[in-house]
XYZ file of C-alpha atoms in Angstrom:
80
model
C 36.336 -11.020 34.732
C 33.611 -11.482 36.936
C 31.873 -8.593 36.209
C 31.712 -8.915 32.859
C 30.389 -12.611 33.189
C 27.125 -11.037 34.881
C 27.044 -8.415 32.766
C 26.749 -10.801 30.027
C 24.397 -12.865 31.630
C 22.132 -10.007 32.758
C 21.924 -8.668 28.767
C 21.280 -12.305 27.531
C 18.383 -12.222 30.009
C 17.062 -8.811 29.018
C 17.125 -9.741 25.686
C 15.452 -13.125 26.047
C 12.759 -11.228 27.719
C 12.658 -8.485 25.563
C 12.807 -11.037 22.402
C 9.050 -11.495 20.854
C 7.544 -8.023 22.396
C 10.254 -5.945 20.542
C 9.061 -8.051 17.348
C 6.975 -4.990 14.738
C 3.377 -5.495 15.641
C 1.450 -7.127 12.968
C -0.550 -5.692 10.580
C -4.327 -6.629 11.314
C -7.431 -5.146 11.539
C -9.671 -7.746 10.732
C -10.744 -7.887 14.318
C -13.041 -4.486 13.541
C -14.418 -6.086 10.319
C -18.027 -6.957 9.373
C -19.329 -8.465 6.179
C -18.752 -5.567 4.454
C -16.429 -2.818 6.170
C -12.939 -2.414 7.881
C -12.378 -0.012 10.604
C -8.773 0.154 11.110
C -8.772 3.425 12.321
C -6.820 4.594 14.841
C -4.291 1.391 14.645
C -0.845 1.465 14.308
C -0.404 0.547 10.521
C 2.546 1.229 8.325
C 0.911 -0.941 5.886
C -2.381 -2.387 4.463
C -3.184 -5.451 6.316
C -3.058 -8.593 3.703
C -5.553 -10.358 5.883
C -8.677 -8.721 5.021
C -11.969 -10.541 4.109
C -13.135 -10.619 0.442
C -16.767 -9.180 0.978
C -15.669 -5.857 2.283
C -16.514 -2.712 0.235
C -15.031 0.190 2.686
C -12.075 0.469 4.077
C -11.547 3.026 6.526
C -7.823 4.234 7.300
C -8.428 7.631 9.105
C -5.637 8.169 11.600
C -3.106 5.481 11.165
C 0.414 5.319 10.540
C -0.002 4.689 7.026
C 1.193 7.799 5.013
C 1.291 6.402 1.345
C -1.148 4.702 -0.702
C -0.176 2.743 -4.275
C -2.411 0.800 -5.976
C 0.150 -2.323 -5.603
C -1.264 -2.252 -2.216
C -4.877 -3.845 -3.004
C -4.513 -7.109 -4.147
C -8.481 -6.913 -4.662
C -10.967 -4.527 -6.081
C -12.387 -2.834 -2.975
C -15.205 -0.021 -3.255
C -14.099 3.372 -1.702
């Protein structure tokens, strides 16, 4: 009975620990944004980010995790 009481105790405190870094990553880029363009290449991104300023006009993509594109994904009219 012992053991399994620190065997319990040990995975509540790996998961504690593991608890927000195991959270999905979130899905920004806006730190690589100027006035008018978004470089989110080379991020991990399953999705458009949602936080994107409204004055850019290009928004690059090139080698991220995002494999589909549909136009429900632009909530704005950007330039391309």
């Amino acid at each position: 009975m012992l053991v399994k009481k620190r065997m319990l105790v040990l995975l509540l405190i790996v998961l504690k620990e593991a608890g927000p870094t195991a959270a999905a990553p979130a899905q920004t880029c806006s730190s690589s944004c100027s006035s008018t363009v978004c470089r989110c290449s080379g991020s991990d991104l399953a999705s458009i980010p949602q936080d994107l300023p409204t004055t850019i006009t290009t928004l690059d993509l090139w080698d991220t995790g995002i494999t589909t594109l549909s136009q429900a994904d632009f909530t704005r009219d950007l330039v391309t």
